[in-house]
Coordinates of C-alpha atoms in Angstrom, one line a residue:
X30 CA 35.1 69.5 -8.0
X31 CA 35.7 70.9 -11.5
X32 CA 37.7 68.9 -14.1
X33 CA 39.8 72.0 -14.9
X34 CA 40.9 72.3 -11.2
X35 CA 41.7 68.6 -11.2
X36 CA 43.8 68.9 -14.4
X37 CA 45.7 72.0 -13.0
X38 CA 46.5 70.2 -9.7
X39 CA 47.8 67.1 -11.5
X40 CA 50.2 69.5 -13.4
X41 CA 51.2 71.1 -10.0
X42 CA 51.4 67.7 -8.0
X43 CA 50.6 66.8 -4.4
X44 CA 50.5 69.4 -1.7
X45 CA 48.8 70.3 1.6
X46 CA 45.4 69.9 0.2
X47 CA 45.7 67.1 -2.7
X48 CA 46.7 63.5 -2.6
X49 CA 46.8 61.3 -5.7
X50 CA 46.6 57.6 -5.6
X51 CA 46.5 55.1 -8.6
X52 CA 44.0 52.5 -7.1
X53 CA 44.9 50.0 -9.9
X54 CA 44.8 47.0 -7.5
X55 CA 41.7 48.4 -5.6
X56 CA 41.4 50.8 -2.7
X57 CA 44.9 51.8 -1.5
X58 CA 45.5 50.6 2.0
X59 CA 47.2 54.0 2.9
X60 CA 44.1 56.0 2.0
X61 CA 43.0 55.7 5.7
X62 CA 46.3 57.4 6.9
X63 CA 45.6 60.3 4.4
X64 CA 42.1 60.5 5.5
X65 CA 43.1 60.9 9.1
X66 CA 45.8 63.3 8.1
X67 CA 43.4 65.6 6.1
X68 CA 40.6 65.4 8.8
X69 CA 43.1 66.3 11.6
X70 CA 44.7 69.3 9.6
X71 CA 42.8 71.4 7.1
X72 CA 40.9 68.9 5.0
X73 CA 41.7 68.0 1.4
X74 CA 41.0 65.8 -1.6
X75 CA 42.0 62.2 -2.3
X76 CA 41.9 61.6 -6.0
X77 CA 42.0 58.0 -7.1
X78 CA 43.0 57.1 -10.6
X79 CA 46.2 59.1 -10.9
X80 CA 49.6 57.3 -11.0
X81 CA 53.0 58.8 -10.3
X82 CA 55.0 58.2 -13.6
X83 CA 58.4 60.0 -12.8
X84 CA 58.9 63.0 -13.1
X85 CA 55.0 63.7 -13.3
X86 CA 51.5 62.4 -12.4
X87 CA 49.4 60.7 -15.1
X88 CA 45.8 59.9 -15.3
X89 CA 45.3 56.2 -15.5
X90 CA 41.7 56.0 -14.1
X91 CA 40.0 53.4 -12.0
X92 CA 38.6 50.2 -13.4
X93 CA 35.4 50.0 -11.3
X94 CA 34.5 53.2 -9.4
X95 CA 31.3 51.8 -8.1
X96 CA 33.2 48.9 -6.4
X97 CA 35.7 51.3 -5.0
X98 CA 33.0 53.6 -3.6
X99 CA 31.4 50.6 -2.0
X100 CA 34.7 49.5 -0.4
X101 CA 35.3 53.1 0.7
X102 CA 31.8 53.5 2.4
X103 CA 32.2 50.0 4.0
X104 CA 35.4 50.9 5.7
X105 CA 34.6 54.5 6.3
X106 CA 31.5 53.5 8.3
X107 CA 33.5 50.7 10.2
X108 CA 34.4 51.8 13.7
X109 CA 37.0 49.2 13.6
X110 CA 38.8 51.1 10.7
X111 CA 37.8 54.7 11.4
X112 CA 36.8 56.1 14.6
X113 CA 34.3 58.6 13.2
X114 CA 32.4 58.9 9.9
X115 CA 33.7 62.2 8.7
X116 CA 32.6 62.2 5.0
X117 CA 28.9 62.6 3.7
X118 CA 27.6 61.3 0.3
X119 CA 28.3 64.6 -1.5
X120 CA 31.9 64.2 -0.6
X121 CA 32.5 61.3 -2.9
X122 CA 32.1 61.7 -6.7
X123 CA 33.2 60.1 -9.9
X124 CA 34.5 62.4 -12.6
X125 CA 35.2 61.3 -16.3
X126 CA 38.2 62.9 -18.0
X127 CA 38.5 61.6 -21.6
X128 CA 38.1 57.8 -21.4
X129 CA 39.3 57.7 -17.7
X130 CA 37.2 57.6 -14.7
X131 CA 38.5 59.2 -11.4
X132 CA 37.1 58.8 -7.9
X133 CA 37.3 62.0 -6.0
X134 CA 36.9 61.9 -2.2
X135 CA 36.7 65.3 -0.4
X136 CA 37.8 65.0 3.3
X137 CA 36.4 67.9 5.4
X138 CA 38.4 69.3 8.3
X139 CA 37.2 67.7 11.5
X140 CA 35.7 70.0 14.1
X141 CA 37.3 70.4 17.4
X142 CA 35.1 67.9 19.1
X143 CA 35.6 65.2 16.4
X144 CA 39.4 65.3 16.6
X145 CA 41.4 63.3 16.7
X146 CA 40.2 61.3 13.7
X147 CA 42.1 58.0 14.0
X148 CA 42.4 54.6 12.2
X149 CA 42.5 50.9 13.3
X150 CA 40.9 51.5 16.7
X151 CA 44.0 53.0 18.2
X152 CA 44.4 56.8 18.6
X153 CA 48.1 56.5 19.8
X154 CA 49.2 54.8 16.6
X155 CA 46.5 55.7 14.1
X156 CA 46.3 59.5 14.4
X157 CA 47.9 61.4 11.5
X158 CA 48.4 65.1 10.4
X159 CA 49.2 66.5 6.9
X160 CA 52.4 68.5 6.3
X161 CA 52.8 69.6 2.7
X162 CA 52.5 66.4 0.7
X163 CA 53.1 64.0 3.5
X164 CA 51.1 62.2 6.0
X165 CA 52.8 61.9 9.4
X166 CA 51.9 60.1 12.6
X167 CA 51.0 62.4 15.4
X168 CA 53.2 62.4 18.6
X169 CA 51.5 61.5 21.8
X170 CA 51.5 65.0 23.0
X171 CA 49.7 66.2 19.9
X172 CA 47.0 63.4 20.3
X173 CA 46.6 64.3 23.9
X174 CA 46.1 68.0 23.0
X175 CA 43.4 67.0 20.5
X176 CA 41.5 65.1 23.2
X177 CA 41.8 68.1 25.7
X178 CA 40.6 70.4 23.0
X179 CA 37.6 68.1 22.2
X180 CA 36.3 68.4 25.8
X181 CA 33.0 70.2 26.2
X182 CA 34.3 72.0 29.2
X183 CA 36.7 74.8 28.2
X184 CA 40.3 74.6 29.7
X185 CA 40.0 78.1 31.2
X186 CA 37.1 77.0 33.3
X187 CA 39.3 74.7 35.3
X188 CA 40.5 75.5 38.8
X189 CA 44.2 75.2 39.1
X190 CA 45.8 73.9 42.2
X191 CA 48.9 75.2 43.8
X192 CA 48.9 78.6 42.1
X193 CA 48.7 82.0 43.7
X194 CA 48.9 85.7 42.9
X195 CA 52.6 85.4 42.3
X196 CA 51.9 83.3 39.2
X197 CA 49.9 86.1 37.6
X198 CA 51.5 88.9 35.6
X199 CA 50.5 92.2 37.5
X200 CA 50.4 94.3 34.3
X201 CA 48.1 91.8 32.6
X202 CA 45.9 91.6 35.6
X203 CA 45.7 95.4 35.7
X204 CA 44.7 95.7 32.0
X205 CA 42.0 93.0 32.4
X206 CA 40.5 94.7 35.5
X207 CA 40.4 98.0 33.5
X208 CA 38.7 96.3 30.5
X209 CA 36.3 94.5 32.9
X210 CA 35.5 97.8 34.7
X211 CA 34.9 99.6 31.4
X212 CA 32.4 96.8 30.2
X213 CA 30.8 96.2 33.6
X214 CA 31.2 99.5 35.6
X215 CA 28.7 98.5 38.4
X216 CA 29.8 94.8 38.8
X217 CA 30.3 93.8 42.4
X218 CA 33.5 92.0 41.6
X219 CA 35.2 95.4 41.2
X220 CA 35.0 96.0 44.8
X221 CA 37.4 93.1 45.5
X222 CA 41.2 93.5 45.7
X223 CA 43.4 91.7 43.2

């Protein structure tokens, strides 16, 4: 990430893609909620070494970026903390701005099969999503949907019990049959009735 981009974003503030944390006392405990939220939404950047000084953000730097990196990787690769290792080495970097050092962590968006990304070994209480500048705990239904979406078997391959032709929209079926006929004019299924 370029220094100009960081400086511009500090002027703008936090949003859907950027989270700033001071890290004065070490790695912030809520970093994992933000990591889960970014991974389960659209990805983003956690920038350590920026403090909130009302009404704006201020670069305060981190004291020992090497120790912070080590602590990050120790927890990132601990299945008791994070269910899946989502970041790679190239996602974590130290940038120097004037006399300050910042630790920048890029969180990629998790793939369909990786979601939900959750913390503390509990998907029901440790799965988060990102809405604007906030991290929000996912509802049970959202988590269940992520697990369904992660399945290797597509949902439209499932046979549904207790359904019949009355549950299908006749106009939609007619359009589907016409498209299928145009694509596969000699297919034996076309000889069957609806």
